[in-house]
């Protein structure tokens, strides 16, 4: 790497959310980007110095949570409303991190997601704040890139 050719980390505010390949509006927060390998321990007879640790299946310890200011499009509410009525439509959801020029740098593709929790805004007449909604999505894991 040449002097002055430094690579700064990407900024966390520059992202988009895609649902089934379409940008799903502006979100203020995304959380739940988590995966971990379960560890399976195996004791070998006669070996007392250590326990073998093998990688087990990958698990996703938390749901994907999307938070945004409420606006006219009601796609998230409609999707959750369908679940409340017993119609579960699974969709692929991608979180895309961009660089400062707006070019895609990282992508996390969650497979077969569906909403399992919707949280509406806290309404207070004494405060002029944005009304936020959030939706939690269960999913079948990250798709390989």
XYZ file of N, CA and C in Angstrom:
435
model
N 0.847 -1.168 0.000
C 0.000 0.000 0.000
C 0.898 1.238 0.000
N 0.634 2.139 -0.900
C 1.427 3.352 -1.027
C 1.093 4.323 0.098
N 2.036 5.217 0.395
C 1.813 6.239 1.402
C 0.646 7.116 0.948
N -0.267 7.384 1.836
C -1.424 8.207 1.510
C -2.584 7.428 0.913
N -2.398 6.135 0.645
C -3.454 5.292 0.070
C -4.095 4.495 1.194
N -4.843 5.179 2.039
C -5.414 4.487 3.183
C -6.854 4.083 2.894
N -7.285 3.044 3.549
C -8.652 2.534 3.397
C -9.414 2.786 4.686
N -10.293 3.774 4.654
C -11.104 4.082 5.830
C -12.249 3.090 5.937
N -12.695 2.813 7.159
C -13.855 1.930 7.319
C -15.109 2.599 6.759
N -16.069 1.781 6.394
C -17.328 2.293 5.866
C -18.172 2.848 7.005
N -18.963 3.849 6.704
C -19.803 4.487 7.716
C -21.126 3.742 7.829
N -21.601 3.568 9.062
C -22.771 2.719 9.304
C -24.100 3.357 8.896
N -24.118 4.649 8.592
C -25.401 5.280 8.244
C -25.749 5.130 6.766
N -24.830 4.644 5.953
C -25.028 4.627 4.508
C -25.430 3.224 4.058
N -26.720 2.897 4.191
C -27.194 1.554 3.852
C -28.583 1.628 3.257
N -28.965 0.565 2.570
C -30.333 0.424 2.079
C -30.834 -0.965 2.456
N -32.155 -1.083 2.520
C -32.808 -2.357 2.786
C -33.590 -2.729 1.537
N -33.342 -3.934 1.048
C -34.095 -4.448 -0.094
C -34.976 -5.600 0.371
N -36.219 -5.604 -0.069
C -37.120 -6.718 0.202
C -37.536 -7.284 -1.144
N -37.211 -8.557 -1.352
C -37.422 -9.217 -2.648
C -36.830 -8.413 -3.798
N -35.625 -7.875 -3.582
C -34.889 -7.201 -4.643
C -35.240 -5.747 -4.874
N -36.240 -5.213 -4.152
C -36.632 -3.815 -4.324
C -36.272 -3.014 -3.081
N -35.743 -1.801 -3.270
C -35.428 -0.938 -2.128
C -36.729 -0.631 -1.395
N -36.738 -0.855 -0.097
C -37.969 -0.789 0.705
C -38.101 0.511 1.480
N -37.534 1.594 0.989
C -37.661 2.873 1.673
C -36.488 3.116 2.605
N -36.504 4.286 3.242
C -35.414 4.670 4.128
C -35.615 4.140 5.537
N -34.590 3.528 6.073
C -34.623 3.016 7.442
C -33.576 3.744 8.259
N -33.877 3.981 9.517
C -32.929 4.667 10.385
C -32.028 3.693 11.138
N -32.493 2.460 11.331
C -31.697 1.468 12.061
C -31.973 0.068 11.538
N -30.935 -0.735 11.558
C -31.055 -2.167 11.311
C -30.216 -2.848 12.379
N -30.789 -3.829 13.053
C -30.021 -4.596 14.031
C -30.336 -6.086 13.852
N -29.513 -6.909 14.455
C -29.708 -8.349 14.347
C -28.841 -8.993 13.280
N -27.846 -8.261 12.781
C -26.906 -8.848 11.823
C -25.925 -9.702 12.623
N -26.349 -10.921 12.909
C -25.595 -11.796 13.803
C -25.646 -13.229 13.311
N -24.533 -13.918 13.422
C -24.473 -15.355 13.154
C -23.359 -15.925 14.019
N -23.562 -17.137 14.482
C -22.508 -17.779 15.281
C -22.569 -19.282 15.093
N -21.392 -19.890 15.161
C -21.308 -21.347 15.070
C -21.473 -21.926 16.473
N -22.363 -22.890 16.601
C -22.482 -23.595 17.881
C -21.241 -24.465 18.047
N -20.772 -24.547 19.265
C -19.591 -25.356 19.556
C -20.044 -26.665 20.188
N -19.580 -27.770 19.639
C -19.880 -29.077 20.192
C -18.599 -29.627 20.805
N -18.682 -29.953 22.091
C -17.503 -30.461 22.796
C -17.487 -31.978 22.764
N -16.296 -32.521 22.607
C -16.117 -33.964 22.519
C -14.947 -34.350 23.411
N -15.227 -35.211 24.385
C -14.157 -35.710 25.272
C -13.609 -37.009 24.707
N -12.316 -37.018 24.518
C -11.654 -38.215 24.011
C -11.117 -39.013 25.192
N -11.411 -40.299 25.218
C -10.957 -41.151 26.305
C -9.440 -41.140 26.431
N -8.944 -40.951 27.650
C -7.521 -40.944 27.906
C -6.852 -39.591 27.704
N -7.554 -38.634 27.149
C -6.985 -37.301 26.950
C -7.614 -36.385 28.002
N -6.787 -36.000 28.976
C -7.286 -35.181 30.068
C -6.837 -33.720 29.979
N -5.962 -33.409 29.016
C -5.420 -32.058 28.909
C -6.389 -31.071 28.265
N -7.291 -31.531 27.451
C -8.202 -30.629 26.746
C -9.437 -31.384 26.273
N -10.412 -30.638 25.859
C -11.626 -31.177 25.267
C -11.656 -30.714 23.814
N -11.918 -31.631 22.918
C -12.034 -31.260 21.504
C -13.252 -30.360 21.322
N -13.091 -29.331 20.532
C -14.205 -28.433 20.216
C -14.385 -28.429 18.710
N -15.568 -28.818 18.287
C -15.899 -28.891 16.864
C -16.985 -27.872 16.546
N -16.901 -27.310 15.352
C -17.926 -26.364 14.911
C -19.200 -27.129 14.594
N -20.273 -26.662 15.167
C -21.583 -27.256 14.906
C -22.345 -26.412 13.904
N -23.651 -26.516 13.914
C -24.445 -25.740 12.965
C -24.389 -24.239 13.262
N -24.621 -23.445 12.242
C -24.687 -21.995 12.400
C -26.071 -21.635 12.916
N -26.125 -20.706 13.850
C -27.413 -20.244 14.351
C -27.435 -18.731 14.328
N -28.632 -18.205 14.356
C -28.861 -16.764 14.299
C -29.585 -16.378 15.580
N -28.851 -15.875 16.583
C -29.420 -15.689 17.913
C -30.462 -14.585 18.039
N -30.572 -13.719 17.053
C -31.596 -12.681 17.160
C -32.276 -12.463 15.813
N -33.480 -11.950 15.876
C -34.208 -11.603 14.656
C -33.606 -10.354 14.040
N -33.858 -10.166 12.776
C -33.469 -8.955 12.073
C -34.511 -7.887 12.400
N -34.078 -6.727 12.878
C -35.002 -5.659 13.251
C -34.761 -4.440 12.363
N -35.835 -3.961 11.739
C -35.785 -2.789 10.877
C -36.585 -1.672 11.541
N -36.004 -0.476 11.620
C -36.679 0.655 12.265
C -36.673 1.836 11.308
N -37.828 2.506 11.207
C -37.909 3.676 10.322
C -39.004 4.610 10.787
N -38.929 5.837 10.292
C -39.983 6.811 10.533
C -41.208 6.434 9.717
N -42.368 6.547 10.329
C -43.609 6.196 9.637
C -43.897 7.247 8.564
N -44.230 6.766 7.374
C -44.620 7.646 6.276
C -45.795 6.992 5.549
N -46.181 7.547 4.437
C -47.356 7.046 3.727
C -47.270 5.586 3.283
N -46.150 5.106 2.728
C -46.137 3.693 2.329
C -46.352 2.780 3.545
N -47.243 1.808 3.402
C -47.607 0.948 4.536
C -47.207 -0.503 4.298
N -46.196 -0.733 3.482
C -45.826 -2.098 3.110
C -45.456 -2.961 4.318
N -44.686 -2.415 5.267
C -44.296 -3.214 6.443
C -45.514 -3.579 7.280
N -46.383 -2.589 7.522
C -47.584 -2.862 8.311
C -48.465 -3.883 7.592
N -48.633 -3.753 6.298
C -49.470 -4.688 5.531
C -48.908 -6.103 5.601
N -47.583 -6.225 5.491
C -46.931 -7.532 5.557
C -47.195 -8.169 6.916
N -47.032 -7.387 7.998
C -47.292 -7.923 9.334
C -48.781 -8.192 9.550
N -49.626 -7.332 9.032
C -51.073 -7.512 9.148
C -51.510 -8.838 8.521
N -50.900 -9.191 7.396
C -51.181 -10.489 6.772
C -50.807 -11.643 7.699
N -49.671 -11.517 8.389
C -49.238 -12.557 9.341
C -50.251 -12.684 10.468
N -50.762 -11.558 10.969
C -51.753 -11.602 12.045
C -53.011 -12.340 11.600
N -53.297 -12.311 10.308
C -54.480 -12.981 9.785
C -54.178 -14.399 9.301
N -52.945 -14.874 9.568
C -52.598 -16.250 9.246
C -51.959 -16.473 7.888
N -51.707 -15.412 7.138
C -51.055 -15.541 5.833
C -49.596 -15.141 5.973
N -48.726 -16.130 5.957
C -47.301 -15.855 6.113
C -46.651 -15.900 4.737
N -46.205 -14.738 4.293
C -45.499 -14.634 3.023
C -44.023 -14.388 3.320
N -43.208 -15.347 2.950
C -41.765 -15.228 3.189
C -41.116 -14.462 2.044
N -40.194 -13.586 2.412
C -39.495 -12.774 1.414
C -38.005 -12.754 1.727
N -37.205 -12.570 0.707
C -35.764 -12.418 0.900
C -35.473 -10.944 1.180
N -34.639 -10.711 2.188
C -34.316 -9.353 2.614
C -32.798 -9.180 2.553
N -32.367 -8.089 1.955
C -30.938 -7.781 1.874
C -30.655 -6.459 2.566
N -29.571 -6.433 3.322
C -29.059 -5.204 3.910
C -27.787 -4.893 3.134
N -27.735 -3.710 2.538
C -26.633 -3.350 1.647
C -25.916 -2.130 2.216
N -24.625 -2.287 2.500
C -23.796 -1.199 3.009
C -23.092 -0.537 1.832
N -23.173 0.787 1.783
C -22.593 1.554 0.685
C -21.377 2.348 1.161
N -20.525 2.718 0.204
C -19.432 3.626 0.536
C -19.908 5.068 0.349
N -19.013 6.024 0.554
C -19.408 7.439 0.483
C -19.825 7.860 -0.923
N -19.434 7.112 -1.954
C -19.830 7.421 -3.331
C -21.157 6.760 -3.705
N -21.732 5.964 -2.789
C -22.999 5.284 -3.059
C -22.844 3.942 -3.743
N -21.618 3.417 -3.779
C -21.362 2.107 -4.380
C -21.518 1.017 -3.326
N -22.098 -0.097 -3.728
C -22.291 -1.229 -2.814
C -20.940 -1.820 -2.409
N -20.755 -2.009 -1.102
C -19.505 -2.578 -0.592
C -19.709 -3.893 0.151
N -20.809 -4.035 0.868
C -21.133 -5.285 1.566
C -22.623 -5.538 1.414
N -22.986 -6.827 1.397
C -24.399 -7.203 1.279
C -24.619 -8.426 2.162
N -25.698 -8.359 2.951
C -26.120 -9.487 3.761
C -27.509 -9.895 3.275
N -27.618 -11.112 2.766
C -28.879 -11.604 2.206
C -29.518 -12.589 3.175
N -30.660 -12.218 3.716
C -31.396 -13.074 4.641
C -32.493 -13.792 3.863
N -32.541 -15.098 4.035
C -33.461 -15.930 3.267
C -34.780 -16.151 3.991
N -35.854 -16.136 3.222
C -37.171 -16.556 3.688
C -37.604 -15.860 4.975
N -37.509 -14.545 4.999
C -37.877 -13.771 6.182
C -39.376 -13.491 6.209
N -39.891 -13.332 7.413
C -41.281 -12.918 7.588
C -41.392 -12.187 8.928
N -42.320 -11.238 9.029
C -42.422 -10.441 10.254
C -43.049 -11.231 11.402
N -42.426 -11.109 12.574
C -42.939 -11.780 13.771
C -43.304 -10.790 14.879
N -42.917 -9.520 14.701
C -43.261 -8.509 15.708
C -43.261 -7.140 15.027
N -44.277 -6.358 15.327
C -44.343 -4.979 14.855
C -44.499 -4.097 16.073
N -43.742 -2.998 16.116
C -43.836 -2.048 17.214
C -44.142 -0.675 16.627
N -45.209 -0.087 17.102
C -45.606 1.235 16.629
C -44.910 2.338 17.401
N -45.228 3.570 17.055
C -44.549 4.717 17.669
C -45.052 4.995 19.077
N -44.205 5.687 19.840
C -44.625 6.235 21.125
C -45.138 7.640 20.822
N -46.395 7.887 21.113
C -47.012 9.162 20.783
C -47.106 10.029 22.030
N -46.507 11.219 21.957
C -46.519 12.168 23.078
C -46.768 13.560 22.517
N -47.816 14.196 22.951
C -48.187 15.513 22.437
C -47.185 16.601 22.818
N -46.431 16.402 23.885
C -45.524 17.445 24.373
C -44.181 17.469 23.641
N -43.930 16.501 22.763
C -42.624 16.401 22.113
C -42.812 16.327 20.604
N -42.020 17.074 19.870
C -42.083 17.049 18.399
C -40.980 16.129 17.878
N -41.256 14.830 17.887
C -40.290 13.834 17.420
C -40.898 13.057 16.257
N -40.025 12.414 15.506
C -40.480 11.556 14.411
C -41.151 10.328 15.001
N -42.267 9.909 14.416
C -42.966 8.690 14.833
C -42.288 7.505 14.147
N -41.719 6.602 14.921
C -40.997 5.454 14.391
C -41.819 4.184 14.523
N -41.637 3.281 13.574
C -42.157 1.924 13.677
C -40.982 0.977 13.490
N -41.106 -0.205 14.048
C -40.084 -1.219 13.816
C -40.767 -2.556 13.584
N -40.079 -3.388 12.845
C -40.587 -4.731 12.571
C -39.435 -5.713 12.748
N -39.729 -6.818 13.438
C -38.744 -7.892 13.605
C -39.055 -8.980 12.602
N -38.009 -9.458 11.946
C -38.155 -10.497 10.934
C -37.425 -11.755 11.364
N -38.142 -12.864 11.435
C -37.491 -14.170 11.589
C -37.024 -14.571 10.198
N -35.981 -15.369 10.120
C -35.457 -15.753 8.810
C -34.778 -17.100 8.891
N -34.482 -17.658 7.731
C -33.827 -18.971 7.666
C -32.323 -18.869 7.502
N -31.740 -17.715 7.778
C -30.296 -17.584 7.747
C -29.783 -16.741 6.602
N -28.481 -16.564 6.610
C -27.798 -15.793 5.592
C -27.491 -16.649 4.379
N -27.757 -16.115 3.215
C -27.418 -16.809 1.967
C -25.951 -16.533 1.669
N -25.249 -17.514 1.128
C -23.853 -17.261 0.757
C -23.769 -16.191 -0.333
N -22.709 -15.419 -0.304
C -22.527 -14.324 -1.281
C -22.035 -14.866 -2.593
